[in-house]
Every structure is written in C-alpha cells, then in structure tokens.
Coordinates of C-alpha atoms in Angstrom, one line a residue:
M1 CA -99.8 33.4 -43.5
K2 CA -98.1 31.4 -40.9
D3 CA -97.4 33.1 -37.5
K4 CA -94.1 32.8 -35.9
Y5 CA -93.0 34.3 -32.6
L6 CA -89.6 35.1 -32.2
S7 CA -87.5 37.3 -29.5
S8 CA -84.4 39.2 -30.6
Q9 CA -82.9 36.2 -28.9
S10 CA -84.2 33.4 -29.6
K11 CA -83.2 30.0 -28.7
E12 CA -82.7 27.0 -30.9
K13 CA -83.9 24.7 -28.5
P14 CA -87.0 23.7 -28.1
Q15 CA -89.0 24.5 -31.1
I16 CA -92.8 25.0 -30.0
C17 CA -95.5 24.4 -32.3
A18 CA -98.2 26.0 -30.8
I19 CA -102.1 24.7 -32.1
D20 CA -104.8 27.1 -31.5
L21 CA -103.3 28.4 -28.5
D22 CA -104.4 31.9 -27.6
R23 CA -102.3 34.7 -29.4
E24 CA -101.3 36.2 -26.2
I25 CA -99.9 33.1 -24.6
V26 CA -97.7 32.6 -28.0
E27 CA -96.5 36.1 -27.9
A28 CA -95.6 35.2 -24.1
L29 CA -93.6 32.1 -24.9
G30 CA -91.6 34.2 -28.0
S31 CA -90.7 37.1 -25.3
K32 CA -89.3 34.2 -23.3
G33 CA -86.6 33.6 -26.3
L34 CA -88.6 30.4 -27.4
H35 CA -89.0 29.8 -30.9
C36 CA -92.7 29.0 -31.5
F37 CA -95.0 28.6 -34.5
S38 CA -98.8 29.1 -34.2
G39 CA -100.9 26.7 -35.9
T40 CA -104.2 25.6 -36.1
L41 CA -106.7 22.7 -36.5
G42 CA -108.9 25.2 -38.5
S43 CA -111.8 27.2 -37.3
Q44 CA -115.6 26.1 -37.4
V45 CA -117.6 27.6 -40.0
K46 CA -121.3 28.7 -40.0
V47 CA -122.5 27.2 -43.0
P48 CA -125.9 28.5 -44.3
N49 CA -127.8 25.2 -45.0
Y50 CA -131.1 26.5 -43.9
D51 CA -133.4 23.9 -45.8
R52 CA -133.3 20.2 -46.6
Y53 CA -132.3 21.0 -50.4
K54 CA -129.3 23.1 -49.4
S55 CA -125.5 21.9 -49.5
H56 CA -122.2 23.5 -49.7
E57 CA -118.5 22.7 -50.4
C58 CA -116.2 22.9 -47.4
L59 CA -112.5 22.8 -47.2
L60 CA -110.1 22.4 -44.3
N61 CA -108.3 24.9 -42.9
F62 CA -105.6 23.7 -40.8
D63 CA -102.3 25.3 -40.7
F64 CA -99.3 22.9 -39.7
P65 CA -95.7 23.7 -40.0
P66 CA -94.0 21.5 -43.0
N67 CA -90.8 20.7 -40.7
L68 CA -92.6 19.3 -37.7
H69 CA -90.9 16.6 -37.6
E70 CA -87.9 19.0 -36.0
Y71 CA -89.7 20.4 -33.6
D72 CA -89.4 19.1 -30.0
I73 CA -92.9 20.1 -28.3
I74 CA -96.2 20.3 -29.6
I75 CA -99.0 22.4 -27.4
V76 CA -102.2 21.5 -28.7
D77 CA -105.5 23.6 -27.2
L78 CA -108.8 21.7 -28.0
Q79 CA -110.8 24.6 -26.0
D80 CA -113.9 25.3 -28.3
R81 CA -114.0 28.4 -29.9
E82 CA -116.3 30.5 -31.9
P83 CA -117.2 29.3 -35.4
I84 CA -116.6 32.0 -38.5
E85 CA -118.7 32.8 -41.1
Y86 CA -119.0 30.9 -44.8
I87 CA -117.1 32.6 -47.6
E88 CA -117.5 30.6 -50.5
S89 CA -113.9 31.9 -51.7
E90 CA -112.6 30.6 -48.9
H91 CA -113.7 27.1 -49.6
T92 CA -112.7 26.7 -53.4
H93 CA -109.5 26.2 -54.7
S94 CA -108.1 28.8 -56.7
F95 CA -104.9 27.1 -57.8
F96 CA -104.9 23.1 -58.4
K97 CA -102.7 20.8 -59.9
G98 CA -104.1 17.5 -61.1
S99 CA -107.3 16.4 -62.4
E100 CA -109.5 15.0 -59.9
Q101 CA -109.7 16.9 -56.7
T102 CA -111.8 16.4 -53.3
V103 CA -113.9 18.7 -51.4
L104 CA -116.2 18.1 -48.6
S105 CA -119.9 18.2 -48.8
S106 CA -121.8 20.1 -46.0
R107 CA -125.8 19.4 -45.9
Y108 CA -128.7 20.2 -44.2
P109 CA -129.7 19.8 -41.3
Q110 CA -125.7 20.9 -40.6
T111 CA -125.0 24.5 -39.8
I112 CA -121.8 24.2 -38.2
F113 CA -118.9 22.8 -40.2
D114 CA -116.1 21.3 -37.9
P115 CA -113.0 20.9 -39.6
R116 CA -110.9 20.0 -36.3
P117 CA -111.4 16.3 -36.0
L118 CA -110.2 15.3 -39.8
S119 CA -107.5 17.9 -39.2
S120 CA -106.5 15.9 -36.0
S121 CA -106.4 13.0 -37.8
I122 CA -103.9 14.4 -41.0
L123 CA -101.8 15.7 -37.9
R124 CA -101.3 12.3 -36.1
E125 CA -100.1 11.3 -39.6
N126 CA -97.5 13.8 -39.7
L127 CA -96.4 13.2 -36.3
G128 CA -94.8 9.8 -36.7
A129 CA -91.1 11.3 -36.6
F130 CA -92.2 13.3 -34.0
F131 CA -93.2 10.7 -31.8
A132 CA -90.1 8.4 -32.6
K133 CA -87.5 11.0 -30.8
E134 CA -87.4 12.5 -27.2
T135 CA -90.4 14.9 -27.4
L136 CA -93.3 16.4 -25.3
T137 CA -96.7 16.6 -26.2
I138 CA -98.9 19.2 -23.8
V139 CA -102.7 19.2 -24.7
F140 CA -105.3 21.4 -22.7
C141 CA -108.5 18.8 -23.3
S142 CA -111.7 19.9 -24.2
V143 CA -115.2 18.2 -25.1
D144 CA -114.2 15.3 -27.3
E145 CA -116.3 15.7 -30.9
I146 CA -116.9 13.0 -33.6
S147 CA -117.3 14.5 -36.8
T148 CA -119.0 12.8 -39.9
Y149 CA -117.3 14.1 -43.5
Y150 CA -119.1 13.6 -47.0
P151 CA -116.1 13.4 -49.5
I152 CA -117.0 14.4 -53.2
N153 CA -114.5 14.1 -55.9
I154 CA -114.7 16.6 -58.7
T155 CA -113.4 15.8 -62.3
H156 CA -113.5 17.5 -65.2
N157 CA -116.9 16.0 -66.3
N158 CA -118.1 14.1 -63.7
N159 CA -118.8 14.4 -59.4
Y160 CA -119.2 11.3 -57.6
N161 CA -119.5 10.5 -53.4
C162 CA -116.8 8.9 -51.8
E163 CA -116.8 6.7 -48.7
V164 CA -118.2 8.6 -45.4
I165 CA -115.4 9.5 -42.8
Q166 CA -115.6 9.7 -39.2
K167 CA -113.3 11.2 -37.3
S168 CA -112.8 12.2 -33.2
L169 CA -111.1 15.4 -32.1
Y170 CA -108.6 13.3 -30.1
E171 CA -107.4 11.2 -33.3
F172 CA -103.9 12.7 -33.1
M173 CA -103.2 11.5 -29.5
P174 CA -101.5 8.2 -29.2
C175 CA -102.1 5.2 -26.9
L176 CA -105.4 6.8 -25.7
S177 CA -107.9 4.6 -23.9
K178 CA -111.6 4.7 -23.6
K179 CA -112.7 8.4 -22.8
Y180 CA -116.3 10.2 -22.2
N181 CA -117.3 13.7 -22.0
K182 CA -118.1 14.9 -18.7
R183 CA -118.0 18.2 -17.0
G184 CA -117.0 19.6 -13.6
K185 CA -114.6 21.7 -11.9
N186 CA -113.9 19.8 -8.5
V187 CA -110.4 18.5 -9.4
V188 CA -108.0 16.6 -7.0
V189 CA -104.1 16.1 -7.5
S190 CA -102.7 13.1 -7.4
D191 CA -99.4 12.2 -5.2
I192 CA -97.1 12.3 -7.7
G193 CA -93.6 14.2 -6.8
K194 CA -93.3 17.1 -4.6
D195 CA -92.4 19.5 -7.4
L196 CA -95.4 18.7 -9.5
N197 CA -97.6 18.6 -6.7
I198 CA -96.8 22.0 -5.5
F199 CA -97.4 23.3 -9.3
L200 CA -100.5 21.7 -9.9
H201 CA -102.0 22.6 -6.3
K202 CA -101.6 26.0 -7.1
Y203 CA -103.8 25.8 -10.1
R204 CA -106.2 23.4 -9.0
K205 CA -109.2 25.8 -8.5
N206 CA -108.4 27.1 -11.9
F207 CA -109.2 23.6 -13.6
I208 CA -112.7 23.0 -15.5
Y209 CA -112.6 19.3 -16.8
E210 CA -114.8 18.5 -20.0
I211 CA -113.8 15.0 -20.4
V212 CA -112.5 12.3 -17.9
F213 CA -110.3 9.5 -19.4
Q214 CA -109.8 5.5 -18.4
H215 CA -106.7 4.2 -17.2
P216 CA -105.4 2.0 -19.9
T217 CA -104.5 -1.3 -19.5
Q218 CA -102.0 -4.1 -20.5
W219 CA -102.3 -8.0 -20.9
L220 CA -99.9 -10.0 -18.3
E221 CA -99.4 -13.4 -20.4
D222 CA -98.1 -15.1 -17.0
D223 CA -101.0 -14.0 -14.6
R224 CA -103.6 -14.2 -17.8
K225 CA -105.0 -10.9 -16.5
S226 CA -105.0 -7.0 -17.6
M227 CA -103.4 -4.6 -15.4
P228 CA -103.4 -0.8 -15.2
R229 CA -100.6 0.5 -17.4
K230 CA -97.5 1.8 -15.2
D231 CA -96.2 4.0 -17.6
F232 CA -99.8 6.2 -17.7
I233 CA -99.6 8.2 -14.4
P234 CA -102.9 10.0 -13.5
L235 CA -102.1 13.6 -12.8
L236 CA -105.7 15.0 -11.5
L237 CA -109.0 13.2 -10.8
N238 CA -112.2 14.3 -9.9
C239 CA -114.6 13.9 -7.0
S240 CA -116.0 10.4 -8.7
N241 CA -112.0 9.3 -9.0
E242 CA -111.9 9.6 -12.6
I243 CA -108.9 10.6 -14.1
V244 CA -109.0 14.2 -15.8
G245 CA -105.2 14.7 -16.3
F246 CA -102.2 12.6 -17.0
I247 CA -98.7 12.0 -18.3
D248 CA -98.2 9.2 -20.5
F249 CA -94.8 7.6 -20.8
S250 CA -95.6 4.7 -23.5
L251 CA -93.9 6.3 -26.3
E252 CA -90.3 5.4 -25.3
T253 CA -88.8 8.6 -25.8
S254 CA -91.6 11.0 -26.3
V255 CA -94.0 12.2 -23.4
V256 CA -97.7 13.4 -23.4
L257 CA -99.3 15.6 -20.8
A258 CA -102.8 16.2 -20.8
F259 CA -104.6 18.8 -18.6
P260 CA -108.2 20.2 -18.3
Q261 CA -108.9 23.6 -19.2
L262 CA -108.1 26.4 -17.1
H263 CA -111.0 29.2 -16.7
D264 CA -108.2 31.8 -15.7
G265 CA -104.4 31.6 -15.6
K266 CA -103.5 29.4 -18.5
K267 CA -101.0 31.9 -19.7
E268 CA -99.1 31.9 -16.4
F269 CA -99.6 28.1 -16.0
L270 CA -97.8 27.4 -19.5
I271 CA -95.2 29.8 -19.1
E272 CA -94.3 28.3 -15.5
L273 CA -94.5 24.7 -16.6
I274 CA -92.3 25.3 -19.3
D275 CA -89.8 28.0 -17.8
E276 CA -89.4 26.3 -14.4
L277 CA -90.9 22.8 -14.1
L278 CA -90.1 20.9 -17.3
P279 CA -86.5 21.8 -17.7
G280 CA -85.7 19.8 -14.6
L281 CA -87.7 16.8 -15.7
F282 CA -86.3 17.0 -19.5
P283 CA -83.3 18.9 -19.6
R284 CA -82.2 17.5 -23.1
I285 CA -84.9 19.2 -24.5
F286 CA -84.2 22.5 -22.8
P287 CA -80.6 22.7 -22.8
Y288 CA -80.5 26.4 -22.6
S289 CA -81.8 26.0 -19.0
E290 CA -79.3 26.7 -16.1
Q291 CA -81.5 25.5 -13.2
F292 CA -79.8 22.6 -12.3
S293 CA -76.1 23.8 -13.7
W294 CA -75.0 23.8 -10.2
L295 CA -75.2 20.0 -10.6
K296 CA -71.9 20.0 -13.1
L297 CA -69.7 21.6 -10.4
E298 CA -66.5 19.1 -9.1
N299 CA -68.2 18.9 -5.9
Y300 CA -71.6 17.5 -7.0
L301 CA -70.4 14.9 -9.7
L302 CA -71.8 11.4 -9.4
P303 CA -69.1 8.5 -8.4
N304 CA -67.2 7.3 -11.6
Q305 CA -68.2 10.7 -13.1
A306 CA -64.8 12.4 -13.6
D307 CA -62.9 9.3 -14.5
L308 CA -65.6 8.4 -17.4
V309 CA -65.5 12.3 -18.4
A310 CA -61.7 12.2 -18.8
R311 CA -61.8 8.7 -20.6
K312 CA -64.7 10.2 -22.7
A313 CA -62.6 13.3 -24.0
K314 CA -59.4 11.2 -24.5
L315 CA -61.2 8.8 -26.8
E316 CA -62.7 12.1 -28.5
D317 CA -59.0 13.3 -29.2
E318 CA -57.5 9.9 -30.3
Y319 CA -60.8 10.0 -32.8
K320 CA -59.5 13.5 -34.0
A321 CA -56.2 12.4 -34.5
A322 CA -56.8 9.5 -36.3
L323 CA -59.5 11.0 -38.5
T324 CA -57.0 13.9 -39.6
E325 CA -54.3 10.7 -40.3
I326 CA -56.7 8.8 -42.4
E327 CA -57.8 12.0 -44.2
E328 CA -54.0 12.9 -45.2
E329 CA -53.8 9.2 -46.4
L330 CA -56.4 9.3 -48.5
Q331 CA -55.5 12.6 -50.2
K332 CA -52.1 11.1 -50.9
N333 CA -53.9 7.9 -52.1
R334 CA -55.9 9.8 -55.0
A335 CA -53.1 12.1 -55.8
K336 CA -51.0 8.7 -56.4
Y337 CA -53.8 7.0 -58.6
K338 CA -55.3 10.2 -60.2
F339 CA -54.3 8.8 -63.3
L340 CA -57.0 6.0 -63.5
H341 CA -59.9 8.5 -63.0
D342 CA -58.0 10.4 -65.7
L343 CA -58.2 7.6 -68.6
I344 CA -61.9 7.9 -68.5
T345 CA -62.5 11.8 -67.9
E346 CA -59.4 13.5 -69.6
T347 CA -58.7 14.5 -73.0
G348 CA -55.6 15.4 -74.9
D349 CA -52.4 15.8 -73.2
S350 CA -53.7 15.2 -69.7
L351 CA -55.2 11.5 -71.4
V352 CA -51.7 11.1 -72.9
K353 CA -50.2 11.4 -69.6
A354 CA -52.3 9.3 -67.8
I355 CA -51.8 6.6 -70.3
E356 CA -47.9 6.9 -69.7
D357 CA -48.9 6.8 -65.8
F358 CA -50.6 3.5 -66.7
F359 CA -48.3 1.8 -68.4
I360 CA -45.6 2.5 -65.9
W361 CA -47.9 1.3 -63.1
V362 CA -48.6 -2.2 -64.8
G363 CA -44.8 -2.6 -65.3
F364 CA -43.8 -1.8 -68.7
E365 CA -40.1 -0.6 -68.8
N366 CA -38.6 1.9 -70.9
T367 CA -42.7 3.8 -71.6
V368 CA -42.0 7.1 -73.4
N369 CA -44.5 9.6 -73.6
M370 CA -43.8 10.8 -77.3
D371 CA -45.4 14.2 -76.9
E372 CA -42.9 15.4 -74.5
T373 CA -39.7 13.7 -76.1
H374 CA -40.6 14.7 -79.7
P375 CA -42.9 17.5 -79.2

C-alpha cells in the first residue's frame, strides 16, 4: 500500500517523492503542507541459503509513484537498513498475466538479497521526463553496493537461465564520474556562497561520509586537454580534499544535490533546506514561498521591468480579444456551412434540407423543397 502524507492545506507544488526516507521525516514534510509520496527501492532480504544446494526465488519490492514524471523533487536516502526475513509468499506472483515470468535466483553462499541496485536502475529508466524539466534530486549518500542478479524465466513447461545482471546502487544518478567507498566524519565546507555556507556549517559536525566522488571532467578540443566541469560544484570535502557532497547543474534544467549521511539532525537539516534555503534558489519549484515576495514591490522592480510587465499585460488582453473574435467567426462559419456535414450524417427531412441548401450554394436558381411546398 502506497503511503502519502498530506496536510489539510496541502500545496500543489512542489510534489515530493521520498525514497526510503524515515517515516518521521516524511510526516514532518507533510505537516508543512507539502505533497509527499513515500516510496522505496526495496528492503534487503535474509535468504535461508544455508548449504551449497540451496537457492530461493526472489522478487523486487520497490515502490515508485506511477506519475513520477509529474513530481518536482525526489529525495533518495541510501542509508543501509536492517534486512527483513524471507517470506516465500512475498516472492511469488499471486496473479500474473502472460506466458513467461521472470524471477531472480538467490543462491548459496548469498544469504542477503539486495534488490536496491536493480531497483535503482529501474528508477533511472522512469526519470527521463523528470530530468527533462526544472526539478531537484536530493540524495543522502551511503556506501555503493554492487549486486549481481541471476534472472530465471519461467514458462508453462520449462525454466531457463537468462544473462547475469550487475548493477550499482547509484544507477539512478545521472552524470556521475568515478566514486569510491570511503568512510570518515571530518568534513570541510567549500566556499560556495554565504547562505549555503552558513547552512552547511551549521550541520558540519553531524555529517558522516561513506563514499567520495571524483570531480567529472570535460574534454576541451581547442586546448586538447580535459578540465574539471564547471557545472559540477563541490559542497563538502573531507580532510584529503576529496568530494563528499556536491551540486550538479549538468542536466540543463534539473539539479542534483548530494550530501553525506547525518548521524543526527537529518529531519531538521532537510526541513530547513526545503523550507528556507531552496525556495530562494529555485523559486519556480516553490511558487508558494513568500520569503522573497518583497522583491515584487514597486520599489524593488528591476530596470525596464515595469514597462515590460505593462507590455505583457497589453499583449495578453489583445490576445484574449482576438481569440474571442475568431471563436465567434468560427461559430458563424460552422452554422453557415453546417449543411455540408449534414449531407453525410443526416437522414429524412434534415437530409432533404441539406440537399436544398447545397443546390442553392452551388448556384442553382429556383430550387424548391417539395417536402415543404407540397407536404
């Protein structure tokens, strides 16, 4: 059952899809009036493969909203969680359409089945339209898990193995360069702007990083060398100057923010980020925010803005007037030539009348409708 958290005064925007975020945090976002869907990449499962002859069929257990493309923000928490017990009925299709079914085989010596990397790949396939518009992806990073999957196709008379699949937990994130699992807690904030600096410094001692990222590069043809991408901005570094948090603008309109895990205060961090910081940086994603509404007052209008706004209003009025005029002309034209459609759709008296109008239209004189003249 999908969980949604809405307050009685839920705002239309932004719509938030929270993947594996703690229930307490999702409820806190909902209490702020934010439309929040609680989804998951799936739970890790304890599989009882206790000897070399044992194997068990497993199914993915992810949950994403069907209208993911309509959301404005996706928050993904990759924090490792306790695996759940294997229950056979949860890994069997109760109802299935089709003649061929695919399951995943968990084999000895594997005793923990991790569906998240493969689910992450499926999530990426569903994010094409999301990344194509002005959206935000917020990620709380954790250790990168690489999982190997053994698909089996089941038919009515045979089972056969498919090609082995290997996936990373970070499959859903676009434009990533190299990354390495590395743990630590000493984090330094980059110099990236006053408000963001103050915010990150406030939580700096709460961060625990479990992965580091390499700064992606781009090839410069003129200089014949690669340079660090300028649209990738490090936010947080470890004591070895390695990137543990960043903001990526490489997707034109969609932006990715990545942070380390927080051992404490994740709810406060996320609420403050969404409620106070991001509306000022991405106002079109947070149209409800009044934080900077004073900028719309006459005293703060930009040069030429008043004139441009007046011209825009005039054009909108002219457009509405022209649209009304053409709609009236369309209605008159439809009424005038309705008989042409009646020729191919009507019967009886209506058809006779349509034929009379047609003869008059093409130029016949003294056309007489005998049904009306001599009923």
